[in-house]
mmCIF file of C-alpha atoms in Angstrom:
data_model
loop_
_atom_site.group_PDB
_atom_site.id
_atom_site.type_symbol
_atom_site.label_atom_id
_atom_site.label_comp_id
_atom_site.label_asym_id
_atom_site.label_seq_id
_atom_site.Cartn_x
_atom_site.Cartn_y
_atom_site.Cartn_z
ATOM 1 C CA MET A 1 0.000 0.000 0.000
ATOM 2 C CA VAL A 2 1.243 3.512 -0.846
ATOM 3 C CA ILE A 3 0.902 5.995 2.009
ATOM 4 C CA GLY A 4 0.099 9.535 0.959
ATOM 5 C CA ARG A 5 2.095 12.414 2.385
ATOM 6 C CA LYS A 6 -1.047 13.967 3.831
ATOM 7 C CA HIS A 7 -1.258 11.042 6.283
ATOM 8 C CA ALA A 8 2.407 11.018 7.324
ATOM 9 C CA THR A 9 3.068 13.670 9.969
ATOM 10 C CA PRO A 10 6.748 14.312 10.812
ATOM 11 C CA LEU A 11 6.361 12.286 14.025
ATOM 12 C CA VAL A 12 4.636 9.359 12.405
ATOM 13 C CA GLY A 13 6.739 9.458 9.266
ATOM 14 C CA LEU A 14 10.082 8.836 10.949
ATOM 15 C CA ALA A 15 8.816 6.295 13.443
ATOM 16 C CA LEU A 16 6.737 4.387 10.919
ATOM 17 C CA ALA A 17 9.707 3.972 8.616
ATOM 18 C CA THR A 18 11.430 2.080 11.388
ATOM 19 C CA SER A 19 8.262 0.204 12.323
ATOM 20 C CA VAL A 20 7.598 -0.874 8.733
ATOM 21 C CA ALA A 21 11.142 -2.168 8.410
ATOM 22 C CA LEU A 22 10.726 -4.146 11.596
ATOM 23 C CA ALA A 23 7.369 -5.503 10.488
ATOM 24 C CA GLN A 24 8.816 -6.580 7.151
ATOM 25 C CA THR A 25 11.681 -8.293 8.915
ATOM 26 C CA HIS A 26 9.240 -10.274 11.030
ATOM 27 C CA ALA A 27 7.059 -11.041 8.040
ATOM 28 C CA ALA A 28 9.994 -12.575 6.178
ATOM 29 C CA PHE A 29 9.757 -15.707 8.265
ATOM 30 C CA ALA A 30 7.335 -17.400 10.620
ATOM 31 C CA LEU A 31 8.139 -16.931 14.290
ATOM 32 C CA ALA A 32 9.319 -20.172 15.850
ATOM 33 C CA PRO A 33 9.594 -21.440 19.431
ATOM 34 C CA VAL A 34 12.663 -20.221 21.289
ATOM 35 C CA ASP A 35 15.831 -22.127 20.426
ATOM 36 C CA SER A 36 16.809 -23.456 23.869
ATOM 37 C CA ASN A 37 20.464 -23.940 22.934
ATOM 38 C CA ALA A 38 20.758 -20.397 21.609
ATOM 39 C CA MET A 39 19.066 -19.125 24.759
ATOM 40 C CA LYS A 40 21.552 -21.020 26.948
ATOM 41 C CA SER A 41 24.406 -19.524 24.953
ATOM 42 C CA ALA A 42 23.004 -16.027 25.411
ATOM 43 C CA TRP A 43 22.615 -16.632 29.135
ATOM 44 C CA ALA A 44 26.165 -17.992 29.354
ATOM 45 C CA LEU A 45 27.439 -14.658 28.014
ATOM 46 C CA TYR A 46 25.446 -12.918 30.740
ATOM 47 C CA THR A 47 26.956 -15.035 33.518
ATOM 48 C CA LYS A 48 30.424 -14.179 32.185
ATOM 49 C CA GLY A 49 29.669 -10.485 32.530
ATOM 50 C CA GLN A 50 29.581 -9.965 28.749
ATOM 51 C CA TYR A 51 26.334 -8.034 29.011
ATOM 52 C CA ALA A 52 26.352 -6.256 25.642
ATOM 53 C CA ALA A 53 27.074 -9.484 23.768
ATOM 54 C CA SER A 54 24.411 -11.260 25.810
ATOM 55 C CA ALA A 55 21.859 -8.537 25.065
ATOM 56 C CA ASP A 56 22.643 -8.751 21.345
ATOM 57 C CA ALA A 57 22.200 -12.533 21.437
ATOM 58 C CA PHE A 58 18.840 -12.251 23.200
ATOM 59 C CA GLU A 59 17.700 -9.563 20.752
ATOM 60 C CA ALA A 60 18.554 -11.861 17.845
ATOM 61 C CA LEU A 61 16.366 -14.542 19.424
ATOM 62 C CA ILE A 62 13.502 -12.091 19.970
ATOM 63 C CA ARG A 63 13.488 -11.202 16.275
ATOM 64 C CA LYS A 64 12.807 -14.782 15.231
ATOM 65 C CA SER A 65 11.025 -16.343 18.209
ATOM 66 C CA THR A 66 7.462 -16.497 19.427
ATOM 67 C CA PRO A 67 7.093 -14.052 22.371
ATOM 68 C CA ASN A 68 8.153 -15.792 25.552
ATOM 69 C CA ALA A 69 8.170 -14.357 29.096
ATOM 70 C CA THR A 70 11.505 -15.884 30.058
ATOM 71 C CA LEU A 71 13.230 -14.801 26.849
ATOM 72 C CA TYR A 72 12.024 -11.197 27.145
ATOM 73 C CA TYR A 73 12.861 -11.013 30.852
ATOM 74 C CA TYR A 74 16.403 -12.352 30.375
ATOM 75 C CA ALA A 75 16.849 -9.939 27.488
ATOM 76 C CA ALA A 76 15.770 -7.116 29.791
ATOM 77 C CA CYS A 77 18.336 -8.158 32.419
ATOM 78 C CA ALA A 78 21.118 -8.238 29.832
ATOM 79 C CA ASN A 79 20.142 -4.895 28.335
ATOM 80 C CA LYS A 80 19.918 -3.263 31.756
ATOM 81 C CA ASN A 81 23.389 -4.455 32.738
ATOM 82 C CA ALA A 82 24.686 -3.314 29.337
ATOM 83 C CA ASN A 83 23.333 0.145 30.261
ATOM 84 C CA ARG A 84 20.665 0.018 27.547
ATOM 85 C CA ILE A 85 18.113 1.223 30.042
ATOM 86 C CA ALA A 86 15.384 2.343 27.651
ATOM 87 C CA ARG A 87 15.304 -1.022 25.887
ATOM 88 C CA ALA A 88 15.382 -2.940 29.174
ATOM 89 C CA ARG A 89 12.446 -0.927 30.466
ATOM 90 C CA GLN A 90 10.539 -1.516 27.229
ATOM 91 C CA LEU A 91 11.038 -5.278 27.474
ATOM 92 C CA CYS A 92 9.907 -5.287 31.101
ATOM 93 C CA GLN A 93 6.773 -3.385 30.105
ATOM 94 C CA TYR A 94 6.052 -6.040 27.505
ATOM 95 C CA VAL A 95 6.447 -8.874 30.025
ATOM 96 C CA THR A 96 4.284 -7.256 32.717
ATOM 97 C CA ALA A 97 1.573 -6.381 30.204
ATOM 98 C CA ASN A 98 1.414 -9.600 28.188
ATOM 99 C CA PHE A 99 2.483 -12.216 30.739
ATOM 100 C CA SER A 100 1.062 -10.584 33.864
ATOM 101 C CA ALA A 101 0.454 -13.894 35.665
ATOM 102 C CA SER A 102 3.994 -15.190 35.115
ATOM 103 C CA THR A 103 6.872 -15.291 37.587
ATOM 104 C CA GLU A 104 8.909 -13.260 35.091
ATOM 105 C CA ALA A 105 6.359 -10.432 35.266
ATOM 106 C CA ALA A 106 6.930 -10.160 39.009
ATOM 107 C CA TYR A 107 10.681 -9.868 38.510
ATOM 108 C CA ALA A 108 10.342 -7.529 35.564
ATOM 109 C CA SER A 109 8.453 -5.171 37.876
ATOM 110 C CA LYS A 110 11.380 -5.373 40.308
ATOM 111 C CA LEU A 111 13.863 -4.379 37.624
ATOM 112 C CA PHE A 112 11.698 -1.326 36.889
ATOM 113 C CA PRO A 113 9.087 -0.818 39.641
ATOM 114 C CA ASP A 114 7.237 1.794 37.580
ATOM 115 C CA THR A 115 6.415 -0.856 34.960
ATOM 116 C CA ALA A 116 4.331 -2.810 37.465
ATOM 117 C CA ALA A 117 1.571 -0.234 37.231
ATOM 118 C CA ALA A 118 2.021 0.379 33.511
ATOM 119 C CA PRO A 119 -1.083 -0.468 31.448
ATOM 120 C CA ALA A 120 -0.945 -3.238 28.897
ATOM 121 C CA ALA A 121 -1.009 -0.641 26.165
ATOM 122 C CA ALA A 122 2.449 0.557 27.207
ATOM 123 C CA ALA A 123 4.089 -2.739 26.338
ATOM 124 C CA ALA A 124 6.632 -3.077 23.590
ATOM 125 C CA ALA A 125 5.138 -4.658 20.482
ATOM 126 C CA PRO A 126 7.423 -7.427 19.231
ATOM 127 C CA ALA A 127 6.425 -7.206 15.588
ATOM 128 C CA GLY A 128 7.235 -3.563 14.994
ATOM 129 C CA VAL A 129 3.867 -2.088 15.996
ATOM 130 C CA PRO A 130 4.329 0.712 18.569
ATOM 131 C CA ALA A 131 2.932 0.377 22.061
ATOM 132 C CA GLY A 132 0.003 2.323 23.462
ATOM 133 C CA LEU A 133 -2.731 1.271 21.021
ATOM 134 C CA PRO A 134 -6.385 0.954 22.099
ATOM 135 C CA ASP A 135 -7.495 -2.581 23.024
ATOM 136 C CA SER A 136 -9.548 -2.863 19.833
ATOM 137 C CA MET A 137 -6.405 -2.429 17.695
ATOM 138 C CA LYS A 138 -3.736 -4.333 19.616
ATOM 139 C CA ASN A 139 -3.900 -7.407 17.430
ATOM 140 C CA LYS A 140 -3.770 -5.554 14.131
ATOM 141 C CA SER A 141 -0.651 -5.500 12.014
ATOM 142 C CA LEU A 142 1.008 -2.245 10.997
ATOM 143 C CA GLU A 143 -0.321 -2.674 7.457
ATOM 144 C CA GLU A 144 -3.886 -3.130 8.711
ATOM 145 C CA LEU A 145 -3.623 -0.067 10.937
ATOM 146 C CA MET A 146 -2.429 2.088 8.065
ATOM 147 C CA GLN A 147 -5.465 1.181 5.932
ATOM 148 C CA SER A 148 -7.878 3.315 7.966
ATOM 149 C CA GLU A 149 -7.902 6.892 9.235
ATOM 150 C CA GLU A 150 -8.736 5.568 12.700
ATOM 151 C CA GLY A 151 -5.716 3.279 12.651
ATOM 152 C CA ARG A 152 -3.379 6.013 11.464
ATOM 153 C CA LYS A 153 -4.653 8.331 14.191
ATOM 154 C CA ALA A 154 -4.136 5.641 16.839
ATOM 155 C CA LEU A 155 -0.591 5.106 15.622
ATOM 156 C CA LYS A 156 0.165 8.801 15.828
ATOM 157 C CA GLU A 157 -1.203 9.056 19.370
ATOM 158 C CA ALA A 158 0.653 5.923 20.504
ATOM 159 C CA LEU A 159 3.951 7.209 19.166
ATOM 160 C CA ALA A 160 3.408 10.588 20.810
ATOM 161 C CA LYS A 161 2.770 8.899 24.161
ATOM 162 C CA GLN A 162 5.906 6.803 23.813
ATOM 163 C CA LYS A 163 7.985 9.857 23.021
ATOM 164 C CA SER A 164 6.682 11.793 26.030
ATOM 165 C CA ALA A 165 7.272 8.792 28.311
ATOM 166 C CA GLY A 166 10.829 8.413 27.090
ATOM 167 C CA ALA A 167 10.226 4.907 25.786
ATOM 168 C CA LEU A 168 11.869 5.671 22.457
ATOM 169 C CA GLY A 169 15.332 6.358 23.803
ATOM 170 C CA ALA A 170 15.225 7.755 27.332
ATOM 171 C CA ALA A 171 18.620 8.450 28.854
ATOM 172 C CA PRO A 172 19.760 5.926 31.483
ATOM 173 C CA ALA A 173 18.618 6.920 34.935
ATOM 174 C CA SER A 174 21.525 7.809 37.184
ATOM 175 C CA GLY A 175 22.066 5.683 40.241
ATOM 176 C CA THR A 176 19.672 2.949 39.159
ATOM 177 C CA ALA A 177 20.129 0.086 41.575
ATOM 178 C CA HIS A 178 20.153 -3.549 40.635
ATOM 179 C CA ALA A 179 16.802 -5.103 41.486
ATOM 180 C CA SER A 180 16.878 -7.424 44.459
ATOM 181 C CA SER A 181 14.456 -9.866 46.016
ATOM 182 C CA SER A 182 15.952 -9.163 49.440
ATOM 183 C CA SER A 183 12.894 -7.229 50.574
ATOM 184 C CA GLY A 184 10.708 -10.314 50.211
ATOM 185 C CA SER A 185 10.915 -14.021 50.766
ATOM 186 C CA ASP A 186 10.669 -15.314 47.218
ATOM 187 C CA PHE A 187 13.365 -17.938 46.770
ATOM 188 C CA SER A 188 12.554 -19.109 43.252
ATOM 189 C CA ALA A 189 15.338 -19.686 40.739
ATOM 190 C CA SER A 190 14.113 -16.636 38.790
ATOM 191 C CA ALA A 191 14.408 -14.434 41.894
ATOM 192 C CA ILE A 192 17.922 -15.661 42.545
ATOM 193 C CA ALA A 193 18.850 -15.134 38.891
ATOM 194 C CA THR A 194 17.571 -11.561 39.136
ATOM 195 C CA ASP A 195 19.825 -10.826 42.115
ATOM 196 C CA GLY A 196 22.738 -12.938 40.912
ATOM 197 C CA ALA A 197 26.135 -11.988 42.294
ATOM 198 C CA ASN A 198 24.773 -8.606 43.410
ATOM 199 C CA GLY A 199 22.608 -10.333 46.008
ATOM 200 C CA VAL A 200 25.709 -11.453 47.926
ATOM 201 C CA THR A 201 27.502 -8.980 50.182
ATOM 202 C CA GLN A 202 30.915 -9.500 51.727
ATOM 203 C CA CYS A 203 30.516 -10.343 55.418
ATOM 204 C CA TYR A 204 32.958 -10.842 58.247
ATOM 205 C CA GLN A 205 32.741 -14.628 58.167
ATOM 206 C CA GLY A 206 35.276 -15.063 55.387
ATOM 207 C CA ALA A 207 35.420 -14.988 51.632
ATOM 208 C CA TRP A 208 34.924 -18.746 51.118
ATOM 209 C CA PHE A 209 31.241 -18.354 51.848
ATOM 210 C CA GLU A 210 30.685 -15.291 49.663
ATOM 211 C CA SER A 211 32.530 -16.651 46.658
ATOM 212 C CA GLY A 212 30.884 -20.077 46.966
ATOM 213 C CA ILE A 213 27.373 -18.646 47.211
ATOM 214 C CA THR A 214 28.137 -16.240 44.359
ATOM 215 C CA ALA A 215 29.413 -19.109 42.195
ATOM 216 C CA LEU A 216 26.041 -20.855 42.536
ATOM 217 C CA ALA A 217 24.032 -17.653 42.100
ATOM 218 C CA MET A 218 25.629 -16.932 38.718
ATOM 219 C CA ILE A 219 24.776 -20.221 36.974
ATOM 220 C CA PRO A 220 21.277 -21.536 36.138
ATOM 221 C CA ARG A 221 21.704 -24.925 37.831
ATOM 222 C CA GLY A 222 23.139 -23.199 40.878
ATOM 223 C CA GLN A 223 20.183 -20.829 41.056
ATOM 224 C CA ALA A 224 17.799 -23.789 40.974
ATOM 225 C CA LEU A 225 19.881 -25.539 43.648
ATOM 226 C CA ILE A 226 19.727 -22.531 45.976
ATOM 227 C CA ALA A 227 15.975 -22.294 45.423
ATOM 228 C CA SER A 228 15.584 -25.919 46.523
ATOM 229 C CA MET A 229 17.471 -25.326 49.789
ATOM 230 C CA ILE A 230 15.278 -22.678 51.439
ATOM 231 C CA ARG A 231 11.768 -22.950 52.824
ATOM 232 C CA LYS A 232 9.823 -20.488 54.951
ATOM 233 C CA SER A 233 8.136 -21.661 58.146
ATOM 234 C CA GLY A 234 4.853 -20.351 59.462
ATOM 235 C CA ASP A 235 6.415 -18.627 62.477
ATOM 236 C CA GLY A 236 8.685 -16.319 60.499
ATOM 237 C CA SER A 237 11.624 -18.716 60.612
ATOM 238 C CA TYR A 238 13.328 -20.335 57.640
ATOM 239 C CA ASN A 239 14.577 -23.862 57.092
ATOM 240 C CA VAL A 240 17.719 -24.425 55.055
ATOM 241 C CA ARG A 241 18.644 -27.929 53.955
ATOM 242 C CA PHE A 242 21.866 -28.323 52.021
ATOM 243 C CA PRO A 243 21.953 -30.890 49.181
ATOM 244 C CA GLY A 244 22.458 -34.446 50.388
ATOM 245 C CA ASP A 245 21.969 -33.408 54.016
ATOM 246 C CA GLY A 246 19.210 -35.080 55.995
ATOM 247 C CA GLN A 247 18.745 -32.244 58.458
ATOM 248 C CA ASP A 248 17.163 -28.829 58.246
ATOM 249 C CA ILE A 249 18.969 -25.868 59.744
ATOM 250 C CA MET A 250 16.412 -23.506 61.248
ATOM 251 C CA ILE A 251 17.217 -19.822 60.915
ATOM 252 C CA THR A 252 15.053 -17.781 63.309
ATOM 253 C CA PRO A 253 14.423 -14.026 63.160
ATOM 254 C CA HIS A 254 16.610 -13.694 66.276
ATOM 255 C CA MET A 255 19.469 -15.512 64.543
ATOM 256 C CA LEU A 256 19.147 -13.230 61.538
ATOM 257 C CA GLU A 257 19.263 -10.200 63.803
ATOM 258 C CA SER A 258 22.254 -11.348 65.874
ATOM 259 C CA ALA A 259 24.312 -12.993 63.114
ATOM 260 C CA LYS A 260 25.883 -9.676 62.045
ATOM 261 C CA MET A 261 25.480 -10.761 58.455
ATOM 262 C CA LYS A 262 23.188 -8.941 56.086
ATOM 263 C CA ASP A 263 23.422 -9.541 52.378
ATOM 264 C CA LYS A 264 21.495 -7.500 49.869
ATOM 265 C CA ALA A 265 19.307 -10.551 49.157
ATOM 266 C CA LEU A 266 17.588 -12.462 51.954
ATOM 267 C CA TRP A 267 18.369 -15.847 50.395
ATOM 268 C CA ALA A 268 22.097 -15.042 50.559
ATOM 269 C CA THR A 269 21.854 -14.032 54.231
ATOM 270 C CA LEU A 270 20.038 -17.288 55.010
ATOM 271 C CA LEU A 271 22.719 -19.343 53.261
ATOM 272 C CA HIS A 272 25.424 -17.408 55.086
ATOM 273 C CA CYS A 273 23.803 -18.114 58.457
ATOM 274 C CA ALA A 274 23.232 -21.781 57.598
ATOM 275 C CA LEU A 275 26.858 -22.226 56.479
ATOM 276 C CA VAL A 276 28.091 -20.790 59.769
ATOM 277 C CA GLU A 277 25.841 -23.185 61.668
ATOM 278 C CA LYS A 278 26.846 -26.160 59.526
ATOM 279 C CA LEU A 279 30.581 -25.542 59.618
ATOM 280 C CA HIS A 280 30.711 -24.302 63.215
ATOM 281 C CA GLY A 281 33.265 -26.190 65.257
ATOM 282 C CA ARG A 282 35.479 -27.116 62.313
ATOM 283 C CA GLY A 283 37.804 -24.233 63.040
ATOM 284 C CA SER A 284 38.869 -22.552 59.853
ATOM 285 C CA ALA A 285 36.600 -24.035 57.178
ATOM 286 C CA SER A 286 38.339 -24.591 53.845
ATOM 287 C CA MET A 287 37.151 -23.594 50.408
ATOM 288 C CA GLU A 288 36.441 -27.226 49.576
ATOM 289 C CA ASP A 289 34.352 -27.567 52.768
ATOM 290 C CA CYS A 290 32.237 -24.637 51.628
ATOM 291 C CA LEU A 291 31.635 -25.931 48.090
ATOM 292 C CA ALA A 292 31.011 -29.469 49.327
ATOM 293 C CA VAL A 293 28.273 -28.271 51.699
ATOM 294 C CA LEU A 294 26.683 -25.984 49.094
ATOM 295 C CA THR A 295 26.597 -28.624 46.363
ATOM 296 C CA GLY A 296 26.366 -31.887 48.298
ATOM 297 C CA LYS A 297 29.234 -33.158 46.135
ATOM 298 C CA ARG A 298 32.906 -33.752 46.782
ATOM 299 C CA ALA A 299 34.940 -30.684 45.870
ATOM 300 C CA GLU A 300 38.178 -30.962 43.891
ATOM 301 C CA LYS A 301 41.075 -28.618 44.589
ATOM 302 C CA LEU A 302 44.142 -27.776 42.536
ATOM 303 C CA TYR A 303 47.225 -25.894 43.728
ATOM 304 C CA ALA A 304 47.739 -23.295 41.022
ATOM 305 C CA ASN A 305 51.472 -22.790 41.620
ATOM 306 C CA ASN A 306 52.218 -26.497 41.769
ATOM 307 C CA THR A 307 50.771 -27.756 38.500
ATOM 308 C CA THR A 308 51.304 -27.345 34.779
ATOM 309 C CA GLN A 309 49.574 -24.604 32.839
ATOM 310 C CA GLY A 310 47.830 -27.228 30.733
ATOM 311 C CA SER A 311 46.362 -28.912 33.818
ATOM 312 C CA LEU A 312 45.273 -25.563 35.191
ATOM 313 C CA VAL A 313 43.574 -24.610 31.922
ATOM 314 C CA LYS A 314 41.765 -27.945 31.777
ATOM 315 C CA PHE A 315 40.585 -27.702 35.381
ATOM 316 C CA ILE A 316 39.159 -24.217 34.900
ATOM 317 C CA SER A 317 37.766 -24.666 31.394
ATOM 318 C CA ASP A 318 36.075 -27.967 32.291
ATOM 319 C CA ALA A 319 34.305 -26.351 35.246
ATOM 320 C CA VAL A 320 33.187 -23.313 33.249
ATOM 321 C CA ARG A 321 32.039 -25.392 30.280
ATOM 322 C CA SER A 322 30.024 -27.775 32.468
ATOM 323 C CA GLY A 323 28.412 -24.948 34.452
ATOM 324 C CA SER A 324 29.996 -25.997 37.739
ATOM 325 C CA PRO A 325 30.812 -23.539 40.546
ATOM 326 C CA ILE A 326 34.522 -22.746 40.755
ATOM 327 C CA ILE A 327 36.387 -20.420 43.140
ATOM 328 C CA ALA A 328 40.011 -19.362 43.572
ATOM 329 C CA ALA A 329 42.067 -18.194 46.576
ATOM 330 C CA SER A 330 44.504 -15.333 46.081
ATOM 331 C CA GLY A 331 47.907 -15.226 47.746
ATOM 332 C CA ASP A 332 48.797 -13.031 50.711
ATOM 333 C CA ASP A 333 51.925 -11.451 49.200
ATOM 334 C CA PHE A 334 52.606 -10.593 45.557
ATOM 335 C CA GLY A 335 56.149 -9.395 46.181
ATOM 336 C CA THR A 336 57.319 -6.921 43.557
ATOM 337 C CA LEU A 337 54.483 -7.720 41.147
ATOM 338 C CA ASP A 338 51.808 -5.159 40.370
ATOM 339 C CA ASP A 339 48.746 -5.511 42.568
ATOM 340 C CA LEU A 340 46.070 -6.905 40.262
ATOM 341 C CA VAL A 341 43.750 -8.588 42.772
ATOM 342 C CA GLU A 342 42.973 -8.307 46.475
ATOM 343 C CA SER A 343 45.402 -10.334 48.601
ATOM 344 C CA ASP A 344 44.212 -13.177 50.834
ATOM 345 C CA GLU A 345 40.802 -13.154 49.165
ATOM 346 C CA CYS A 346 38.574 -15.690 47.437
ATOM 347 C CA TYR A 347 37.318 -14.959 43.928
ATOM 348 C CA THR A 348 34.573 -16.575 41.879
ATOM 349 C CA ILE A 349 35.654 -17.733 38.427
ATOM 350 C CA THR A 350 32.881 -16.923 35.969
ATOM 351 C CA GLY A 351 34.409 -17.510 32.540
ATOM 352 C CA PHE A 352 37.322 -18.708 30.427
ATOM 353 C CA ASP A 353 38.160 -17.725 26.850
ATOM 354 C CA ALA A 354 40.192 -20.502 25.238
ATOM 355 C CA ALA A 355 41.259 -18.268 22.340
ATOM 356 C CA THR A 356 42.869 -15.610 24.528
ATOM 357 C CA GLU A 357 43.418 -17.828 27.607
ATOM 358 C CA MET A 358 41.807 -15.126 29.714
ATOM 359 C CA ILE A 359 40.102 -16.130 32.964
ATOM 360 C CA THR A 360 37.185 -13.991 34.165
ATOM 361 C CA LEU A 361 37.043 -13.536 37.946
ATOM 362 C CA ARG A 362 34.871 -11.631 40.410
ATOM 363 C CA THR A 363 35.699 -10.506 43.935
ATOM 364 C CA PRO A 364 33.067 -10.581 46.715
ATOM 365 C CA HIS A 365 33.609 -6.825 47.125
ATOM 366 C CA GLY A 366 31.580 -6.366 43.926
ATOM 367 C CA GLU A 367 30.929 -2.739 43.036
ATOM 368 C CA ASN A 368 32.964 -1.593 46.054
ATOM 369 C CA SER A 369 36.131 -3.212 44.721
ATOM 370 C CA ARG A 370 39.399 -1.460 44.133
ATOM 371 C CA ARG A 371 40.412 -1.085 40.507
ATOM 372 C CA PHE A 372 43.750 -2.370 39.242
ATOM 373 C CA ARG A 373 45.763 -2.132 36.049
ATOM 374 C CA LEU A 374 48.799 -3.898 34.663
ATOM 375 C CA LYS A 375 51.603 -1.603 33.563
ATOM 376 C CA ASP A 376 52.872 -1.991 30.015
ATOM 377 C CA ASP A 377 49.733 -3.849 28.926
ATOM 378 C CA PRO A 378 47.765 -1.193 26.989
ATOM 379 C CA ASP A 379 45.895 -3.749 24.880
ATOM 380 C CA HIS A 380 44.803 -5.779 27.918
ATOM 381 C CA LYS A 381 46.275 -9.009 26.614
ATOM 382 C CA LYS A 382 47.329 -10.071 30.104
ATOM 383 C CA PHE A 383 44.947 -8.241 32.421
ATOM 384 C CA GLU A 384 41.783 -6.164 32.102
ATOM 385 C CA GLN A 385 39.846 -4.506 34.903
ATOM 386 C CA LEU A 386 36.078 -4.438 34.376
ATOM 387 C CA ASN A 387 33.240 -3.100 36.529
ATOM 388 C CA ASP A 388 31.494 -4.645 39.544
ATOM 389 C CA GLY A 389 34.657 -6.316 40.880
ATOM 390 C CA VAL A 390 35.193 -8.296 37.678
ATOM 391 C CA CYS A 391 38.564 -8.661 35.976
ATOM 392 C CA LYS A 392 40.145 -10.796 33.275
ATOM 393 C CA MET A 393 43.558 -12.374 33.821
ATOM 394 C CA ASN A 394 45.675 -14.426 31.455
ATOM 395 C CA VAL A 395 46.319 -17.947 32.662
ATOM 396 C CA SER A 396 50.077 -17.284 32.571
ATOM 397 C CA LEU A 397 49.655 -14.726 35.383
ATOM 398 C CA PHE A 398 47.167 -16.745 37.399
ATOM 399 C CA PRO A 399 49.681 -18.850 39.455
ATOM 400 C CA HIS A 400 51.508 -15.682 40.489
ATOM 401 C CA TYR A 401 48.363 -14.306 42.129
ATOM 402 C CA PHE A 402 46.288 -17.343 43.111
ATOM 403 C CA THR A 403 47.354 -20.296 45.226
ATOM 404 C CA GLN A 404 44.363 -22.633 45.018
ATOM 405 C CA VAL A 405 41.388 -23.204 42.769
ATOM 406 C CA CYS A 406 38.439 -25.388 43.767
ATOM 407 C CA SER A 407 35.356 -26.724 41.984
ATOM 408 C CA ALA A 408 32.448 -29.084 42.579
ATOM 409 C CA SER A 409 29.923 -30.514 40.146
ATOM 410 C CA ILE A 410 26.178 -29.932 40.527
#
């Protein structure tokens, strides 16, 4: 259909050009169910802290997949962490409006609380049709809308509303905090995935616990495992049962108050308290003790400075590839070397790039971490400092900074 100039206002003209292109893209092929393998790959990029790449991967899936609450929610998380705030908000609006009864809708409203009250008309239309249309026109294609004066008027009004609301490219809000389930007692895998590593706060009890809990919280199977450990009692207490353990550990409100541990997320605080109770009396609990309790499996440990580089690479890459939690203990003295990590600390290993032999690590200090740099390494081939306590270190440097690395299957 040819659209006359008299119907194309400046506002509609520019936006519709984009919308038509999107609609034609979607029309070129039938939308298919979400490719689970591609979705896992996109999520794997997210857990490695490669948020922009993860967001791009999720967006590619959205373009060719039937709308799916989980897909759109994960895409929102990736976009938000990649600082694409407007797009993340738009995706959350779509989830809360079109999958209002889903678990993902609840967590989308936590990422952007203002979307919880947003009407269904404010949702992002996946097939290129702008949001904000009247109920009677929501199911119409862009081509159908353009065939009537009423449809063209509705399009114009919808686009104007989006522009005024900032949905078509609002600047990122400053100081936007990562959404957390810590204010409630929802311990589903989706809630834990929403919090991720940011739900865990460094406490006085030692870094083994923080890094171990973080390692589980950053991988899908670990999130499901944490969710299975915690149950709320009717009296305000919580029961934590570690995998393979026949006994519940009751965490009372008094214990929570007196434990002097308070993570951003309640589930992390409960695990912290339960670990202290479980490992109490063992003296100084080791990193393998921590992972063994959290996973219910025997933990394997490798001494980084007493093994070959090939063995070290295999140990780390096998754990990352299989989605197993893996943590590493830093040394207490780096001598004359540049400080690149915190000394006497325990890091969570979140990724390994076989091509560059770069290991991705995260400190429990998270966003409060110190930043480091390696002199004479402008291209970051040996070390790269990222945000949120994350860094990348070449495997050749790893034994100079880390003494032990430990992993357990789940």
